[in-house]
CSV table of C-alpha atoms in Angstrom, one decimal:
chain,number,residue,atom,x,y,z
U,1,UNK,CA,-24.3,-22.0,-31.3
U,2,UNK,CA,-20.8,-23.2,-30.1
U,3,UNK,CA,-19.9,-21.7,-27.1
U,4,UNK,CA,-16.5,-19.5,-26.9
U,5,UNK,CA,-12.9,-21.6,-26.3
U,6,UNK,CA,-12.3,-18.6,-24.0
U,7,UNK,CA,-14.0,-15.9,-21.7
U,8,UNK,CA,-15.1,-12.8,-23.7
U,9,UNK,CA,-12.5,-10.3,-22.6
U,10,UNK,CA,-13.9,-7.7,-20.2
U,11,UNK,CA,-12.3,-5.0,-18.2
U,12,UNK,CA,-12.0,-7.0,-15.0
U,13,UNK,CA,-10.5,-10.0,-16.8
U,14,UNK,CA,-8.0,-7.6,-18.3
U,15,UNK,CA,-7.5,-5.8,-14.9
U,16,UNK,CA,-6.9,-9.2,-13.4
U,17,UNK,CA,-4.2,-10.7,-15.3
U,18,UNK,CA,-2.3,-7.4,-15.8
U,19,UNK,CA,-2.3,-7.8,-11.7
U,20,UNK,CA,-0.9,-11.3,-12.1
U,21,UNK,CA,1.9,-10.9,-14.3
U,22,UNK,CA,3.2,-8.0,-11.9
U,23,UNK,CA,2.8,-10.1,-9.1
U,24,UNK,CA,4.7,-12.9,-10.4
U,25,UNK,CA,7.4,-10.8,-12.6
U,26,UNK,CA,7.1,-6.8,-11.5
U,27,UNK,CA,6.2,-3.7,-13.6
U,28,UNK,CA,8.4,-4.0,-15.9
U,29,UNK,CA,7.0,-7.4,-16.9
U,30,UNK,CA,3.3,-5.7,-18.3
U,31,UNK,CA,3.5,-5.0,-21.9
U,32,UNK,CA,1.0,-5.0,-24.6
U,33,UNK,CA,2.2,-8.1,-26.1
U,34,UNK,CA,2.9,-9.9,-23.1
U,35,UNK,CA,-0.4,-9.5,-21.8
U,36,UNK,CA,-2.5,-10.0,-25.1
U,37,UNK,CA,-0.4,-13.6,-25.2
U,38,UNK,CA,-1.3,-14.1,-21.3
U,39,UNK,CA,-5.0,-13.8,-22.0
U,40,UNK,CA,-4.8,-15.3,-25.6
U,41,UNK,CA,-6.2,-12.4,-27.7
U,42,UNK,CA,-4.5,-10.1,-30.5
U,43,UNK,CA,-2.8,-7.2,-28.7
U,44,UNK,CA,-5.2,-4.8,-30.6
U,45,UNK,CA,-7.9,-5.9,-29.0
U,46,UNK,CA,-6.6,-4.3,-25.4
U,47,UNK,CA,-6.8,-0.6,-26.5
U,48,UNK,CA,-10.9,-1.0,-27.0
U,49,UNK,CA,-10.9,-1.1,-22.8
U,50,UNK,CA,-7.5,0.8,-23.0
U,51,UNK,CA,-6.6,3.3,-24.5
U,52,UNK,CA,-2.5,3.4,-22.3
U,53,UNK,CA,-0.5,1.6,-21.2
U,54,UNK,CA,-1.1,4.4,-17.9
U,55,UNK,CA,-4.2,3.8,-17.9
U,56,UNK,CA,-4.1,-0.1,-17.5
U,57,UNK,CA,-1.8,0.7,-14.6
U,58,UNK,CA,-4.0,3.3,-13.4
U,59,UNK,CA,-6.8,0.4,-13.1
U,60,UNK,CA,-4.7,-2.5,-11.6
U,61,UNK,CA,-3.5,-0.1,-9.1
U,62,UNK,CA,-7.1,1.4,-8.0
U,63,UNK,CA,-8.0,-2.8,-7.5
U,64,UNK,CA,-5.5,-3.1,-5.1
U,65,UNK,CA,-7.2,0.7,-3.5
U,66,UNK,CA,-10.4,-1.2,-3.3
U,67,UNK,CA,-9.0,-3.7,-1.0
U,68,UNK,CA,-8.4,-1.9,1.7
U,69,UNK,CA,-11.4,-2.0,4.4
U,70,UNK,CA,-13.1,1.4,5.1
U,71,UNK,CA,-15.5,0.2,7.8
U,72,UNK,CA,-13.5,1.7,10.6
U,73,UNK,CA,-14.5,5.5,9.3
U,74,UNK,CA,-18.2,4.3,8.8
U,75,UNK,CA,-19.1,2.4,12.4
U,76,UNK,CA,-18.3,5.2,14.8
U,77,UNK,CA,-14.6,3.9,15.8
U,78,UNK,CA,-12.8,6.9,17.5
U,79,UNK,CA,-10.4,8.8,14.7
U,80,UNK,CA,-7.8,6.7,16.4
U,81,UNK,CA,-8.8,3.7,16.4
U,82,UNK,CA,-10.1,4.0,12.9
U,83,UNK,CA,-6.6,5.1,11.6
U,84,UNK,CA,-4.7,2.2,12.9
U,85,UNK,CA,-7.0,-0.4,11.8
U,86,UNK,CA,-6.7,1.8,8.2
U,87,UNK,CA,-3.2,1.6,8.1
U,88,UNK,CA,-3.1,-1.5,9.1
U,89,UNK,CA,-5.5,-2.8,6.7
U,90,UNK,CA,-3.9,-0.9,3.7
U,91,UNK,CA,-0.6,-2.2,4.8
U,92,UNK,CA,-2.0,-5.8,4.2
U,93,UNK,CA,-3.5,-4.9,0.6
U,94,UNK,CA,0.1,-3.8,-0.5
U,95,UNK,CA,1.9,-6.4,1.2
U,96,UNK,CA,0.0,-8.8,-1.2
U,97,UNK,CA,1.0,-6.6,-4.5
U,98,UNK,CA,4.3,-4.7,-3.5
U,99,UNK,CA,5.6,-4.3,-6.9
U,100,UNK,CA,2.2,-1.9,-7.3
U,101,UNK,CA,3.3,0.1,-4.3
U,102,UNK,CA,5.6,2.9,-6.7
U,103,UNK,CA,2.3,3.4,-8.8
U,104,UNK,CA,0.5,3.6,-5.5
U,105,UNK,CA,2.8,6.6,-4.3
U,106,UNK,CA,1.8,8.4,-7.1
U,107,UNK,CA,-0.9,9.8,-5.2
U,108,UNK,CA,-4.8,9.2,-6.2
U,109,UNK,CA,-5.0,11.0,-9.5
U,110,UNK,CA,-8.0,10.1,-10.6
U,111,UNK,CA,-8.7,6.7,-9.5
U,112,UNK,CA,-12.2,6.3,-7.7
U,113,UNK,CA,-11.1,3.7,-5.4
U,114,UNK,CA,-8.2,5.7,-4.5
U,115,UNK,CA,-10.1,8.7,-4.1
U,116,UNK,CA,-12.7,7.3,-1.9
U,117,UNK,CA,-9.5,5.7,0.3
U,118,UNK,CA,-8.4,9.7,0.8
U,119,UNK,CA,-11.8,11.2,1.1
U,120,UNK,CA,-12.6,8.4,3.9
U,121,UNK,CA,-9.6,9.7,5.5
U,122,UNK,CA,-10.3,13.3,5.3
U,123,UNK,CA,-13.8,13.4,6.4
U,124,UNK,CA,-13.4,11.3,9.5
U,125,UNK,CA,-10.1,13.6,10.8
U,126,UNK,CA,-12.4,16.5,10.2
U,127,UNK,CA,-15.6,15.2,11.5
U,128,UNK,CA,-13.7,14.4,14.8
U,129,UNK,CA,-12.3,17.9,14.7
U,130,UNK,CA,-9.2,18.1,13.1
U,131,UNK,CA,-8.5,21.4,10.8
U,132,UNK,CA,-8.6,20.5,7.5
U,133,UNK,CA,-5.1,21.3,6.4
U,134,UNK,CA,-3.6,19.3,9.6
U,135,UNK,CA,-6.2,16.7,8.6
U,136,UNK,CA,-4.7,16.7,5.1
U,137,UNK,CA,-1.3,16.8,6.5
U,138,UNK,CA,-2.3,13.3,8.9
U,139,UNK,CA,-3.4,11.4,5.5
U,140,UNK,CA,-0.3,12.4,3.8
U,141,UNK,CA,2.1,11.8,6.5
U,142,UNK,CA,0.4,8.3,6.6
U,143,UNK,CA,0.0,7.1,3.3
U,144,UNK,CA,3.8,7.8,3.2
U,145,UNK,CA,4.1,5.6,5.6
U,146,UNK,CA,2.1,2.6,4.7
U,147,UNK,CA,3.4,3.1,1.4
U,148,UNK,CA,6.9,3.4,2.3
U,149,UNK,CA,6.9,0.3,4.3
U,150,UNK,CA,5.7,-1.9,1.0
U,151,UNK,CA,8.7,-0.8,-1.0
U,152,UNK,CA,10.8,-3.0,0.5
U,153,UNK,CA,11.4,-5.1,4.0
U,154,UNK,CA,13.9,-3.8,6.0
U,155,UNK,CA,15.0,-7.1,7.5
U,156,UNK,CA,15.5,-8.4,4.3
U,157,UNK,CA,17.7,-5.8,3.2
U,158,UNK,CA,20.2,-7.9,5.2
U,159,UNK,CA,22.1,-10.6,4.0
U,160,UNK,CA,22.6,-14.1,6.2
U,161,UNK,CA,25.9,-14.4,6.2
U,162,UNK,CA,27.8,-13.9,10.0
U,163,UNK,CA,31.0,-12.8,8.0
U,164,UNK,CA,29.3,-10.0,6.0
U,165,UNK,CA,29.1,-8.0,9.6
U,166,UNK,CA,32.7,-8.6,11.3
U,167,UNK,CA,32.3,-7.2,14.9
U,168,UNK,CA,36.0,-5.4,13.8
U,169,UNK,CA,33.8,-3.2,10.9
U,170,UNK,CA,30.7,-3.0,12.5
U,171,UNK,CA,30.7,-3.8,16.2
U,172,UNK,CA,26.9,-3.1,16.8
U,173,UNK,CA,26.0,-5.2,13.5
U,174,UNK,CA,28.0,-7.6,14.2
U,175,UNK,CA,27.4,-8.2,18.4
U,176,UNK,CA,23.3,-7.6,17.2
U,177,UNK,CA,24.0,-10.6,14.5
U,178,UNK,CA,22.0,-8.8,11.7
U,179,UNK,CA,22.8,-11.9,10.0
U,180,UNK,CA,19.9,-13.2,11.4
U,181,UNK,CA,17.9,-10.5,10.6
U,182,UNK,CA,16.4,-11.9,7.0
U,183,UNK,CA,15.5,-15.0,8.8
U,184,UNK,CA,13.5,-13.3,10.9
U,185,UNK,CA,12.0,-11.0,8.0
U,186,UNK,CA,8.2,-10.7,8.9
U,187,UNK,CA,8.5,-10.8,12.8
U,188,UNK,CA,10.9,-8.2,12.4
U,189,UNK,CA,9.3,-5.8,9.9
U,190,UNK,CA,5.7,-6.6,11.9
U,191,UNK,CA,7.3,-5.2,14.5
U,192,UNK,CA,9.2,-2.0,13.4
U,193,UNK,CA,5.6,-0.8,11.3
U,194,UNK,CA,4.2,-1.7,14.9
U,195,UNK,CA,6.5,0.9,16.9
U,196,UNK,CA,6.5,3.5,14.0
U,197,UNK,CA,2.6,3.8,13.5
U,198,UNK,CA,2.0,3.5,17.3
U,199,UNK,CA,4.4,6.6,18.2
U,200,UNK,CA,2.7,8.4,14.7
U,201,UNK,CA,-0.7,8.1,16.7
U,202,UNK,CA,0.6,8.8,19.7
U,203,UNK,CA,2.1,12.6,17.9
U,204,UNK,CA,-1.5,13.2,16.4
U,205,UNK,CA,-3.0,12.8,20.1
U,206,UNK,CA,-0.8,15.6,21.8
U,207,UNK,CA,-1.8,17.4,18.7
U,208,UNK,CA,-5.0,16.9,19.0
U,209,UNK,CA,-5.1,17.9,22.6
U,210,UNK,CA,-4.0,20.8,21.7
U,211,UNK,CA,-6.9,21.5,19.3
U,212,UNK,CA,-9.1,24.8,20.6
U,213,UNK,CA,-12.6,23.6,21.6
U,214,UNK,CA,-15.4,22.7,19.0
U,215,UNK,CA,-17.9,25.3,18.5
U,216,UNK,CA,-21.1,24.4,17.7
């Protein structure tokens, strides 16, 4: 029997290029018919793995979920600890997909690798003693964050032109040549996610400080 011109389309394969073409073009790129033509099958074909257009967006944004490392919450790390690396590593997985991040603000719903993400979360702030409603109110507060840093750089919000900041309209601007600031786009924005999450952290520690003692 002759073997197939192309791969038998799967859910993965689907989830996969639907990722692509919003990587290269943005959400509004993904359509039906654009991504039927992208993987060379009849449009009708999609809706036997899905049914939405939702839920195809549901999945592509639960891959990029399932990217972000959970070992800190699983080998003992203080709550600390565990968080930065967390942030950290989720910070990376959007970085690579940031057109995702508005369907990743959504909140979980009911995407497993999304849900998994927050109950990761939840269960090591309350295993290390947190009350659950500040515990829930930590997760929040940081997936805000992270997810508020991937819609957009800050540095780049700038433009690198010296005249678009005359020192006579904006004399801080202008003597801090925020001209240079695109330039210097990822050093910059490394930085700034740096000093936020680190005085984040340090909040939650006086916080947790002031914790009452652990029964047993």
């Amino acid at each position: 029997m002759a073997r197939p011109r192309k791969p038998l389309l799967s859910t993965g394969r689907i989830v996969e290029a639907a990722r692509a073409l919003v990587d290269a073009e943005g959400l509004a790129a993904l359509s039906t018919r654009r991504l039927a033509a992208e993987l060379g099958v009849s449009g009708p074909s999609l809706y036997n793995h899905f049914g939405t257009k939702d839920e195809l967006l549901d999945a592509v944004a639960d891959s990029v979920s399932a990217r972000v490392d959970l070992s800190m919450f699983e080998d003992g790390r203080p709550w600390r600890t565990a968080l930065d690396d967390w942030a950290r590593s989720y910070r990376a997985a959007l970085a690579r997909h940031p057109h995702l991040a508005p369907v990743l603000a959504r909140g979980p719903g009911r995407r497993p690798a999304a849900l998994r993400l927050a109950d990761a979360v939840f269960g090591a702030l309350t295993e290390a003693g947190w009350p659950p409603a500040q515990a829930t109110s930590i997760g929040a507060v940081l997936r805000w964050y992270v997810v508020g840093s991937a819609l957009g750089s800050f540095a780049g919000g700038f433009v690198p032109d010296e005249n678009a900041y005359d020192p006579a309209d904006y004399p801080h601007l202008g003597l801090g040549q925020a001209h240079l600031l695109a330039e210097r786009g990822g050093t910059v924005d490394e930085r700034a996610f740096t000093t936020g999450l680190r005085a984040l952290l340090d909040g939650f520690e006086r916080q947790y400080a002031e914790l009452p003692p652990r029964t047993a």
